[in-house]
PDB file of C-alpha atoms in Angstrom:
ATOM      1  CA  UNK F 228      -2.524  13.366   9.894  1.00  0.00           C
ATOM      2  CA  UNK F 229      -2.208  13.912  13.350  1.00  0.00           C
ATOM      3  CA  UNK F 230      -5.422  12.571  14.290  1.00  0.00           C
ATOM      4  CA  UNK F 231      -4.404   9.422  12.212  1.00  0.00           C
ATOM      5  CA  UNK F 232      -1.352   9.044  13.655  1.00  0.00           C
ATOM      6  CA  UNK F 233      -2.567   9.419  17.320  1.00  0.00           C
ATOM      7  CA  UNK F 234      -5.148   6.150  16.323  1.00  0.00           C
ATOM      8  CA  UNK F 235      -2.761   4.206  14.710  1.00  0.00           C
ATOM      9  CA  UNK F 236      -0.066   4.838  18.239  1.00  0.00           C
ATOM     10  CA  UNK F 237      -3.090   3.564  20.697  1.00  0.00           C
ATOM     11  CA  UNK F 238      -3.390   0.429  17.813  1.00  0.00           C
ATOM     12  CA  UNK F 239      -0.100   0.116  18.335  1.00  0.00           C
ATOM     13  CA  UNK F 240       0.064   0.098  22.017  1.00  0.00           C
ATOM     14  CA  UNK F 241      -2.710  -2.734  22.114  1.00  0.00           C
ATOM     15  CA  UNK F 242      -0.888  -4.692  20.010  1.00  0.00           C
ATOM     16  CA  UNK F 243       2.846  -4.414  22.014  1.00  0.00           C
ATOM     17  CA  UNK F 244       0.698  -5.534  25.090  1.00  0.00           C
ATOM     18  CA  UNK F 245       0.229  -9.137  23.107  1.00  0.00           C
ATOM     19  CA  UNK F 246       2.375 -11.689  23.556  1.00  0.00           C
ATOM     20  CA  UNK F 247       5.177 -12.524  20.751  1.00  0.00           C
ATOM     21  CA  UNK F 248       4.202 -15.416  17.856  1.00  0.00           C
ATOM     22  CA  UNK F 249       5.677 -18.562  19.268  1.00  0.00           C
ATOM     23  CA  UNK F 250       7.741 -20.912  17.204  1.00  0.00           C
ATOM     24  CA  UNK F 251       4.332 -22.955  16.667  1.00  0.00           C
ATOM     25  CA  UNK F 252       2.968 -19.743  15.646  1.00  0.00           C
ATOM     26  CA  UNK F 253       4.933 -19.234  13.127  1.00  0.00           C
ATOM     27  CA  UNK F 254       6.369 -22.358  11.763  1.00  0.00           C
ATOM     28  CA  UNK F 255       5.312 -24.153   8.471  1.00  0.00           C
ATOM     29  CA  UNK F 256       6.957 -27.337   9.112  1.00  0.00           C
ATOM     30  CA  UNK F 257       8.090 -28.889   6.109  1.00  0.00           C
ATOM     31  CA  UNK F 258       8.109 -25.932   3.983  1.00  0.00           C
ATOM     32  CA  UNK F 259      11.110 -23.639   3.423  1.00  0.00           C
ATOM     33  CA  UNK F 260      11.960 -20.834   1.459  1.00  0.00           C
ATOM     34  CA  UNK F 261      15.360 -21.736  -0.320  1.00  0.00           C
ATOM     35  CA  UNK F 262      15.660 -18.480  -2.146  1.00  0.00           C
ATOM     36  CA  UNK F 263      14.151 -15.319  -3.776  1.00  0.00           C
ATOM     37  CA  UNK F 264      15.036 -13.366  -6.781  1.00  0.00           C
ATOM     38  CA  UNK F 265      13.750  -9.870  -7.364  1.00  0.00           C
ATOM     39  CA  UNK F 266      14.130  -8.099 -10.719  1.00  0.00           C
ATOM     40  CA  UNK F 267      15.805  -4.324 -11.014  1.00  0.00           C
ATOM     41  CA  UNK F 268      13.166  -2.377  -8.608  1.00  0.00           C
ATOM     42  CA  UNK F 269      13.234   0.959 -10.146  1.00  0.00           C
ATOM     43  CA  UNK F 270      11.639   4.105  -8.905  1.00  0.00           C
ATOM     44  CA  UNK F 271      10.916   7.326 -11.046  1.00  0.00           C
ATOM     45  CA  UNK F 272       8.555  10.856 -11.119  1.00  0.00           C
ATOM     46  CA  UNK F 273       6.500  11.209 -13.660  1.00  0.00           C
ATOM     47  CA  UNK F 274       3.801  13.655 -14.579  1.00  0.00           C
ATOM     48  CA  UNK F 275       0.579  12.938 -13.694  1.00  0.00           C
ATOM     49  CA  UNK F 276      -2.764  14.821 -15.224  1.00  0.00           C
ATOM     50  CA  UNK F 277      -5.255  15.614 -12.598  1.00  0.00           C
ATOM     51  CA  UNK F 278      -8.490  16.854 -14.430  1.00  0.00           C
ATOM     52  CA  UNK F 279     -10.559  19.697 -12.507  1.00  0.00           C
ATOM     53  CA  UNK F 280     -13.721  19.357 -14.243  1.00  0.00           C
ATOM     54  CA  UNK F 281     -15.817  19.044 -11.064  1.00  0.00           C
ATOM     55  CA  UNK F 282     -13.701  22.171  -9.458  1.00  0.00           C
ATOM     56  CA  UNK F 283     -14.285  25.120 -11.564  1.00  0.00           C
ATOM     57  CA  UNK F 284     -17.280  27.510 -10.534  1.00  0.00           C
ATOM     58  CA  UNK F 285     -18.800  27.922 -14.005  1.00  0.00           C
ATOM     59  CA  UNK F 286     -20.655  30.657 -15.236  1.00  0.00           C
ATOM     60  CA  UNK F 287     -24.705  30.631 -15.213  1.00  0.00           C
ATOM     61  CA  UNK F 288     -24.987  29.080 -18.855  1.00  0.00           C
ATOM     62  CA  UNK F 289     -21.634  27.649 -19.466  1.00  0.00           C
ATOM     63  CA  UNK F 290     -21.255  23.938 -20.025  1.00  0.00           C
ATOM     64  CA  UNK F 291     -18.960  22.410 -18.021  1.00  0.00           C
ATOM     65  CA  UNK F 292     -18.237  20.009 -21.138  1.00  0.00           C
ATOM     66  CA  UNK F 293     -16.567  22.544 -23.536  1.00  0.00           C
ATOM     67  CA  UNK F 294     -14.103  23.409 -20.691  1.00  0.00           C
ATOM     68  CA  UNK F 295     -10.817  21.269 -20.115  1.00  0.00           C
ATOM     69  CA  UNK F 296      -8.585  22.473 -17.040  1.00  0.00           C
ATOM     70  CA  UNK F 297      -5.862  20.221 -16.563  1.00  0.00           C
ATOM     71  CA  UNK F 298      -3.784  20.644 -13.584  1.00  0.00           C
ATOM     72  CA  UNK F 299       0.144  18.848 -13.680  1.00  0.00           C
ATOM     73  CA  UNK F 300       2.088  17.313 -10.555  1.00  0.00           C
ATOM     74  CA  UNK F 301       4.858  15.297 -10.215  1.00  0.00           C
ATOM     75  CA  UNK F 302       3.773  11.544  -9.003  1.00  0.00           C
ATOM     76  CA  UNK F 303       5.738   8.633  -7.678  1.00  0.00           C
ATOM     77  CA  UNK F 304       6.064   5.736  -9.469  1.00  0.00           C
ATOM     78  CA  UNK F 305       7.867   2.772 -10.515  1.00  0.00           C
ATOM     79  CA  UNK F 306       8.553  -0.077 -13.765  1.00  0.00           C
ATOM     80  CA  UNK F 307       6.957  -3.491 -13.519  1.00  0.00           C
ATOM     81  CA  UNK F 308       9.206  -6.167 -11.550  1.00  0.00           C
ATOM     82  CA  UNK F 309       8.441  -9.736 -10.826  1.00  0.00           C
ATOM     83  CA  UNK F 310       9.707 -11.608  -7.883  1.00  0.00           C
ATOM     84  CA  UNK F 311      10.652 -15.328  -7.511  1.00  0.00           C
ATOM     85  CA  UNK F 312      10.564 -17.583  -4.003  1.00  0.00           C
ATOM     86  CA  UNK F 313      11.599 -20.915  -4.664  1.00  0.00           C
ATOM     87  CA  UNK F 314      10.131 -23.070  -1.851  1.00  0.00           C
ATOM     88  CA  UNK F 315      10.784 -26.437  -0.692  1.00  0.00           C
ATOM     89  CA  UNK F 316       7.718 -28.649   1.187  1.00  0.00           C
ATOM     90  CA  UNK F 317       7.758 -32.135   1.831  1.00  0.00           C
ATOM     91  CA  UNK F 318       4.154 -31.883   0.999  1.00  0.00           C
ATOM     92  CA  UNK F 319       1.267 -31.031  -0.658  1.00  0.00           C
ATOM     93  CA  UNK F 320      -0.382 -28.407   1.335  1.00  0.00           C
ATOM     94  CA  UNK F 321      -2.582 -25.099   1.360  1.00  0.00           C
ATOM     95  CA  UNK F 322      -0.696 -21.863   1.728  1.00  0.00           C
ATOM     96  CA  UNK F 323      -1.078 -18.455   1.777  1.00  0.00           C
ATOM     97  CA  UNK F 324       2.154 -16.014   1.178  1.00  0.00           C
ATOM     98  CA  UNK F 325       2.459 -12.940   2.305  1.00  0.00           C
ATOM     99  CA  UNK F 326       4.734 -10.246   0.641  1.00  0.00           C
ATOM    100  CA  UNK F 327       6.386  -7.552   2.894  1.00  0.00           C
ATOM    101  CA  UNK F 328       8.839  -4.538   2.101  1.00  0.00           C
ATOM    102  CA  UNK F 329      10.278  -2.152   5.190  1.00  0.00           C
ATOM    103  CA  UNK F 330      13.391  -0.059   5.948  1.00  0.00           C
ATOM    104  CA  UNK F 331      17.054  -1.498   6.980  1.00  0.00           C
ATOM    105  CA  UNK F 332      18.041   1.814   8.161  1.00  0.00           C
ATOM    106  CA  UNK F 333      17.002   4.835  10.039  1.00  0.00           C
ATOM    107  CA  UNK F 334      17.308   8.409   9.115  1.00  0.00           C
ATOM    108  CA  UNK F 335      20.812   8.788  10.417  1.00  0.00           C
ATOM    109  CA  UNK F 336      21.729   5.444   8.020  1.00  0.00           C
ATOM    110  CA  UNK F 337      22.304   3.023  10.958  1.00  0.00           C
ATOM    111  CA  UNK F 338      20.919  -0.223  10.556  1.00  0.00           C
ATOM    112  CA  UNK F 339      17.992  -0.802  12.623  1.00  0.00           C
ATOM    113  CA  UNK F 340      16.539  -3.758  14.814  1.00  0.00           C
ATOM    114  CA  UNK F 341      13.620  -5.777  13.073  1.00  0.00           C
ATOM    115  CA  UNK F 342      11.553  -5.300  16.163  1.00  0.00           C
ATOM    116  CA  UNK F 343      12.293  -1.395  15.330  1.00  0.00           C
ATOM    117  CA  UNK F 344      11.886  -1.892  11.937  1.00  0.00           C
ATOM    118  CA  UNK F 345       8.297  -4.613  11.773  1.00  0.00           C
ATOM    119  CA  UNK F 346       5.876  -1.797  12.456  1.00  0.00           C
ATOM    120  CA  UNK F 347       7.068   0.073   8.989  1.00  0.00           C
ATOM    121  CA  UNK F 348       6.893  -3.306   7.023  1.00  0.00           C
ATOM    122  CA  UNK F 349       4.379  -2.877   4.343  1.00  0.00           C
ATOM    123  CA  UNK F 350       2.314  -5.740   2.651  1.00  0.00           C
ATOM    124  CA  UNK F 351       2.684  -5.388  -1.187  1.00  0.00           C
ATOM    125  CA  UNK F 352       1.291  -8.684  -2.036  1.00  0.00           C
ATOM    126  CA  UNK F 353      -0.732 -11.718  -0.458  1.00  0.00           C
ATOM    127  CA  UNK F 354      -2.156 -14.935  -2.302  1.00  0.00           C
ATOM    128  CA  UNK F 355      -3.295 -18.510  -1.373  1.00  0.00           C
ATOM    129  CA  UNK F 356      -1.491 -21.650  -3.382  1.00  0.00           C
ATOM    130  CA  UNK F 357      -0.978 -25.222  -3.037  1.00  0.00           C
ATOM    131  CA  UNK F 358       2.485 -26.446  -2.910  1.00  0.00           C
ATOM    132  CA  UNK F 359       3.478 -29.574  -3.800  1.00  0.00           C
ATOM    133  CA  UNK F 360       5.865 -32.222  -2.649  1.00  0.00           C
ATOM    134  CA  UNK F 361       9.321 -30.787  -3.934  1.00  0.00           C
ATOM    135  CA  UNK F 362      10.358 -27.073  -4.794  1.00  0.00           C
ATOM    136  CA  UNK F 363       7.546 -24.820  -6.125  1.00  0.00           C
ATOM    137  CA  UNK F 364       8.121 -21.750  -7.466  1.00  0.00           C
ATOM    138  CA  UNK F 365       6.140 -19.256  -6.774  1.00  0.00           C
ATOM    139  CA  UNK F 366       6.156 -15.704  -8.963  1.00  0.00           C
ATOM    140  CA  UNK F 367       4.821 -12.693  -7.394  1.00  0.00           C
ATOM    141  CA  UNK F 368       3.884  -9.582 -10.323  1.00  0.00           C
ATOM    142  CA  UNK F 369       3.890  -6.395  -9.357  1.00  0.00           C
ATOM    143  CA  UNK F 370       0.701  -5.345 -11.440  1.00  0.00           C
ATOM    144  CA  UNK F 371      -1.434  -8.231 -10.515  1.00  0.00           C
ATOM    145  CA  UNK F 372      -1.643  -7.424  -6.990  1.00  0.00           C
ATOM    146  CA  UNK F 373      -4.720  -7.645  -5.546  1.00  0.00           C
ATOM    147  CA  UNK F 374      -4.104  -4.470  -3.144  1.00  0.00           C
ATOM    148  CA  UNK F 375      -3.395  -1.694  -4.950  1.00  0.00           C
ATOM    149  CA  UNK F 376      -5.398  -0.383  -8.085  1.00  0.00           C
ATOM    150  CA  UNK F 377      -4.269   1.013 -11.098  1.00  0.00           C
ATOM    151  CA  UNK F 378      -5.512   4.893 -11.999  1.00  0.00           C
ATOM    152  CA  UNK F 379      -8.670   5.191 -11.871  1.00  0.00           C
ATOM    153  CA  UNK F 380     -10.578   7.087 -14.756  1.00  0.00           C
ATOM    154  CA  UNK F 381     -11.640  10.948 -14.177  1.00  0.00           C
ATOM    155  CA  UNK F 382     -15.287  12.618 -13.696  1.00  0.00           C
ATOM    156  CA  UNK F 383     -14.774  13.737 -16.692  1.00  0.00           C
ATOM    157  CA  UNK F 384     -14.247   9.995 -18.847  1.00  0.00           C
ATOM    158  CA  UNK F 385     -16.834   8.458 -16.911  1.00  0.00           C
ATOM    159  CA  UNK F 386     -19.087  11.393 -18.164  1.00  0.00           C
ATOM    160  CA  UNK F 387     -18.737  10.742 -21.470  1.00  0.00           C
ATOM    161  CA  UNK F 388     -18.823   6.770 -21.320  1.00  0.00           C
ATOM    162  CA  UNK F 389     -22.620   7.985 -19.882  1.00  0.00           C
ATOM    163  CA  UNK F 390     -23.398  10.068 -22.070  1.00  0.00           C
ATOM    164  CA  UNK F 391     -22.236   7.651 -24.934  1.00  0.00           C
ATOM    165  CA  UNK F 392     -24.700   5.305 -23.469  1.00  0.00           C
ATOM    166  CA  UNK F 393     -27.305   7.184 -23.520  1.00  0.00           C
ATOM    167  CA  UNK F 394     -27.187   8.012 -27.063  1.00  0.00           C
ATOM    168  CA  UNK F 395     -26.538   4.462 -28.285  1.00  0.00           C
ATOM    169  CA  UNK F 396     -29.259   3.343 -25.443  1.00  0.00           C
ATOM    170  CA  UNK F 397     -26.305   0.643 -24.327  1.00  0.00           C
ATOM    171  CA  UNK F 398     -26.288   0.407 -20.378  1.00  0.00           C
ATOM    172  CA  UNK F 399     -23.442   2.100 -18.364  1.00  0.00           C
ATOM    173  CA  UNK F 400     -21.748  -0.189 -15.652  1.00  0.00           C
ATOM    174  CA  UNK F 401     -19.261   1.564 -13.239  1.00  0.00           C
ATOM    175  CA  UNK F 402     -16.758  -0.356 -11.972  1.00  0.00           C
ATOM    176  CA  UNK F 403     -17.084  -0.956  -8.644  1.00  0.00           C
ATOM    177  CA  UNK F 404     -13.735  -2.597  -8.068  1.00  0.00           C
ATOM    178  CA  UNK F 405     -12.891   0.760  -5.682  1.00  0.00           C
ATOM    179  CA  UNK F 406     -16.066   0.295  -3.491  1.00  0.00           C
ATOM    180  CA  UNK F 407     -15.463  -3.449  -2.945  1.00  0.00           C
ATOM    181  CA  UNK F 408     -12.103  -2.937  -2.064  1.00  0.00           C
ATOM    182  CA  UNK F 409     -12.338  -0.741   0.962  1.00  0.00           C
ATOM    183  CA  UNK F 410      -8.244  -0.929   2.198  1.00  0.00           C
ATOM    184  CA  UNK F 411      -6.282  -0.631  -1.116  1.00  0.00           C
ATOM    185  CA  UNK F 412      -3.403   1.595  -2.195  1.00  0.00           C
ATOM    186  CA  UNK F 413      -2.843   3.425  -5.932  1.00  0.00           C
ATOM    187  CA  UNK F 414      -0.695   1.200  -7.986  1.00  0.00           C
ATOM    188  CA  UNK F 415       2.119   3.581  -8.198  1.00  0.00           C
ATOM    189  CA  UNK F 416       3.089   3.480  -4.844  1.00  0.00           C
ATOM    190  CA  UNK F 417       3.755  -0.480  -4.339  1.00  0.00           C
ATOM    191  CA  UNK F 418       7.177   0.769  -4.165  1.00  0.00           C
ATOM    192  CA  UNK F 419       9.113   3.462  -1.993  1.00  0.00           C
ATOM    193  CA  UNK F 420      11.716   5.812  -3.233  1.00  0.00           C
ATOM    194  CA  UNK F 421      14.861   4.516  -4.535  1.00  0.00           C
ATOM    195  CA  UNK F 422      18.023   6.695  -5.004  1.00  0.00           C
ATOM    196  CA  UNK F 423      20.625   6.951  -7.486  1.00  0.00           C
ATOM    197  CA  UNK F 424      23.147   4.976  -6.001  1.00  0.00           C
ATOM    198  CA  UNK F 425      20.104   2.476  -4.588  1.00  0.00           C
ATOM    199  CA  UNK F 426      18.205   2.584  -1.418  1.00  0.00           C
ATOM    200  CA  UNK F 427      18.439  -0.704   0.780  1.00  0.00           C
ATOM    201  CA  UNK F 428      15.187  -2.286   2.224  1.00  0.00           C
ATOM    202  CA  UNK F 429      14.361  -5.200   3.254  1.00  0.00           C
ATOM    203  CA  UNK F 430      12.341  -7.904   1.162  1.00  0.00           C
ATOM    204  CA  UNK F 431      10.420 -10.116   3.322  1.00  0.00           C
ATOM    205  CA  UNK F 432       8.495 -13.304   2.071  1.00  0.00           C
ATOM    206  CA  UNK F 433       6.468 -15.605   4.385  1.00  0.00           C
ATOM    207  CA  UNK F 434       4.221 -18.844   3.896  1.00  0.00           C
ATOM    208  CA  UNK F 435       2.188 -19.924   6.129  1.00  0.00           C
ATOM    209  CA  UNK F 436      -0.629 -22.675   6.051  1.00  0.00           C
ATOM    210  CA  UNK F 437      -4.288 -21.088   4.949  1.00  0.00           C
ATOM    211  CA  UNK F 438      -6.462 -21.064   7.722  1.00  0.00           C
ATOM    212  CA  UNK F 439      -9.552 -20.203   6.982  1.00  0.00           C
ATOM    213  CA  UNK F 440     -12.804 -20.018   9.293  1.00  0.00           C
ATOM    214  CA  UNK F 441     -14.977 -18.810   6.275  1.00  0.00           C
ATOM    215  CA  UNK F 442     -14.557 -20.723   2.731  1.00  0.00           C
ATOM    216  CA  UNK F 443     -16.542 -18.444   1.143  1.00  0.00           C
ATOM    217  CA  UNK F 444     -13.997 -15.933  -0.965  1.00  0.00           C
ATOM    218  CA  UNK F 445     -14.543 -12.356   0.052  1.00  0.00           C
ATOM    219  CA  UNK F 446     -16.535 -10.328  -2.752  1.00  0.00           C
ATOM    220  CA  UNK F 447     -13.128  -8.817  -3.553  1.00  0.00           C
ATOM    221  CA  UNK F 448     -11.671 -11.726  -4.782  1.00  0.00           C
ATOM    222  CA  UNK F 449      -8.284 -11.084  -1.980  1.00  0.00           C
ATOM    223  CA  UNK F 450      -7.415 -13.953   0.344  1.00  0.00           C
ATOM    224  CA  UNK F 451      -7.894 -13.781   3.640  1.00  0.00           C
ATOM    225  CA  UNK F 452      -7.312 -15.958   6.710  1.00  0.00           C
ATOM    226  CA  UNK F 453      -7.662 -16.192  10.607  1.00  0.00           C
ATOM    227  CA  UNK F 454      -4.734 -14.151  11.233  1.00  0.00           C
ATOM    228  CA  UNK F 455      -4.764 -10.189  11.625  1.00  0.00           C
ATOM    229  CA  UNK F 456      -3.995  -7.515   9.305  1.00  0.00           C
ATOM    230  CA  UNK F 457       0.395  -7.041   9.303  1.00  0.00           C
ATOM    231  CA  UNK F 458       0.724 -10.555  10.291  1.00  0.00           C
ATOM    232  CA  UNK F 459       3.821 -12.047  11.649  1.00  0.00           C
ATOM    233  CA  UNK F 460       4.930  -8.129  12.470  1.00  0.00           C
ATOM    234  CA  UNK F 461       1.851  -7.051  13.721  1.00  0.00           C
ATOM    235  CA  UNK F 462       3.291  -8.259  17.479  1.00  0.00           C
ATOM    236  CA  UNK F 463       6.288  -7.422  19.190  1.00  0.00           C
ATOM    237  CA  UNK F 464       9.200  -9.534  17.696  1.00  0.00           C
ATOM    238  CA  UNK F 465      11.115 -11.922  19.153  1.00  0.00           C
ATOM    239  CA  UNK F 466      14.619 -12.334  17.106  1.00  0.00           C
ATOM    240  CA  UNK F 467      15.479 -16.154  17.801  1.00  0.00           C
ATOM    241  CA  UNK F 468      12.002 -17.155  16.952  1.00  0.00           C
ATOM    242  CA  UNK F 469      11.942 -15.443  13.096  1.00  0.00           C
ATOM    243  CA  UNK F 470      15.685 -16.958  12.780  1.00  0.00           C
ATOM    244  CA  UNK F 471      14.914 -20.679  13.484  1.00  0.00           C
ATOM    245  CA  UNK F 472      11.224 -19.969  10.891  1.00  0.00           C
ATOM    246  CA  UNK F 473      12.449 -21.175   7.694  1.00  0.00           C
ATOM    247  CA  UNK F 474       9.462 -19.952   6.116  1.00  0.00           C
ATOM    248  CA  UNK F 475      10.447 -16.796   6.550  1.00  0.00           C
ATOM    249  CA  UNK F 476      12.943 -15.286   4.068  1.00  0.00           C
ATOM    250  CA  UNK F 477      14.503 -12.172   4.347  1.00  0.00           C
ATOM    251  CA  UNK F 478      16.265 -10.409   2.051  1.00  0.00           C
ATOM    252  CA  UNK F 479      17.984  -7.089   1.361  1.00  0.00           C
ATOM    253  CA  UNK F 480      16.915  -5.655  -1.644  1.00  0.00           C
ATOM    254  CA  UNK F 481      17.653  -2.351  -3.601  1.00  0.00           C
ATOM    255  CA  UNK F 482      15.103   0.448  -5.476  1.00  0.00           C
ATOM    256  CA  UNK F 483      17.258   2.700  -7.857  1.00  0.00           C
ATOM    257  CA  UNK F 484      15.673   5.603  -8.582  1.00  0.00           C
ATOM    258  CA  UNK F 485      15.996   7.440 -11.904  1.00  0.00           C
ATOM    259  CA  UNK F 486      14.420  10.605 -14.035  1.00  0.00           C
ATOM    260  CA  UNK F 487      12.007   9.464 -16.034  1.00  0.00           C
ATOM    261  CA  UNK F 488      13.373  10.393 -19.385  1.00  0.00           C
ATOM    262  CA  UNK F 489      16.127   7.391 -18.705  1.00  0.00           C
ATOM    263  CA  UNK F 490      13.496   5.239 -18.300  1.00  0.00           C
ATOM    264  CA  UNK F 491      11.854   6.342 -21.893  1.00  0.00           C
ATOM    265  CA  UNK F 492      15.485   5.672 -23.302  1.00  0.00           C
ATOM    266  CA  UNK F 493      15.649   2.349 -21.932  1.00  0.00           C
ATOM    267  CA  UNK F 494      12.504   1.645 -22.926  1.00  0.00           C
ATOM    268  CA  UNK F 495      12.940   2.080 -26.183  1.00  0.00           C
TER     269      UNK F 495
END
């Protein structure tokens, strides 16, 4: 982690030695973001099964097939929510939104400075659209996004699906959704921790016009355009600039978190 973290400080030193996004930069004229609407973001632990087939030393002669060792641990995660941006755009035009959630406050609970705050903002979501003349609305689900991955099946299940091949002479195909998707994050942790009482952050929703050098779609289906990776807060942040952006919406939001047998009540 160290090592990491000593990387990602010299990234972060290039990138406070570039100049801030101008207005032009990061304008969408015509297009505003009137509003957004996020559903109850709820946080809970629950277990989660790690299998330790490929772990165990085995004996000479033992078949690591008739063994099952299933370790427990307590994993982070959190019930489907959908979020709405109503957008306004006097007209039709190619966009790509970007979906961001960082702190509001530090550890000591005072509110903190979005040029503090911009290099802890974490994209959840980003997709291309076309707006049209009027208000579009534009609903972002939390299980369809392209940049985290849902849990991913054991040594153990992929074993068998071979093995079940093999006998039935059917080919095996492994999914290779991982492999082409070099920079993703589990699905469980799209959100961070809640608490009881509800943990502030801040929402942020941006749309921008898609540029894009390269038509061609990447092979893993995400959208990408000419800007970098964290874009708008990527770059040191100039206040008065984000403010007059009226494609940029933010918006405090809260993530509740609960034990996980209310959630199997409510559920219910």
């Amino acid at each position: 982690y160290k090592c990491v973290s000593r990387i990602v400080n010299y990234f972060q030193q290039y990138k406070n030695q570039q100049k801030p996004y101008n207005q032009e930069q990061l304008n969408f004229p015509g297009v505003k973001v009137q509003s957004v609407s996020v559903d109850k973001l709820v946080t809970y632990f629950g277990n989660s099964e790690v299998d330790l087939y490929n772990v165990i030393n085995y004996g000479q002669g033992e078949q690591p097939q008739n063994y099952q060792y299933v370790a427990q641990q307590p994993q982070l995660n959190h019930k489907r929510f959908t979020i709405e941006a109503k957008v306004d755009s006097d007209k039709e035009a190619e966009a790509i939104v970007r979906v961001f959630i960082g702190p509001k406050y530090n550890l000591q609970g005072q509110q903190i400075s979005l040029e503090y705050a911009r290099q802890y903002f974490v994209e959840i979501d980003r997709f291309s659209t076309k707006l049209k003349s009027g208000q579009n609305s534009l609903v972002i689900n939390s299980m369809q996004s392209k940049w985290f991955l849902p849990q991913q099946p054991t040594t153990r299940q992929m074993f068998k699906k071979m093995q079940e091949a093999l006998q039935e002479d059917k080919p095996y195909y492994y999914d290779e959704t991982v492999s082409k998707r070099p920079v993703v994050f589990p699905q469980n942790l799209v959100l961070p921790k809640g608490s009881r009482a509800g943990q502030e952050y801040v929402l942020a929703v941006s749309v921008h016009p898609y540029q894009n050098s390269q038509p061609e779609q990447h092979e893993d289906h995400r959208p990408y355009d000419n800007r970098p990776q964290g874009f708008p807060f990527d770059r040191v942040v100039r206040d008065a600039n984000f403010q007059q952006a009226q494609n940029i919406h933010f918006q405090t939001v809260k993530v509740f978190n609960k034990d996980q047998n209310e959630i199997n009540k409510v559920e219910q």
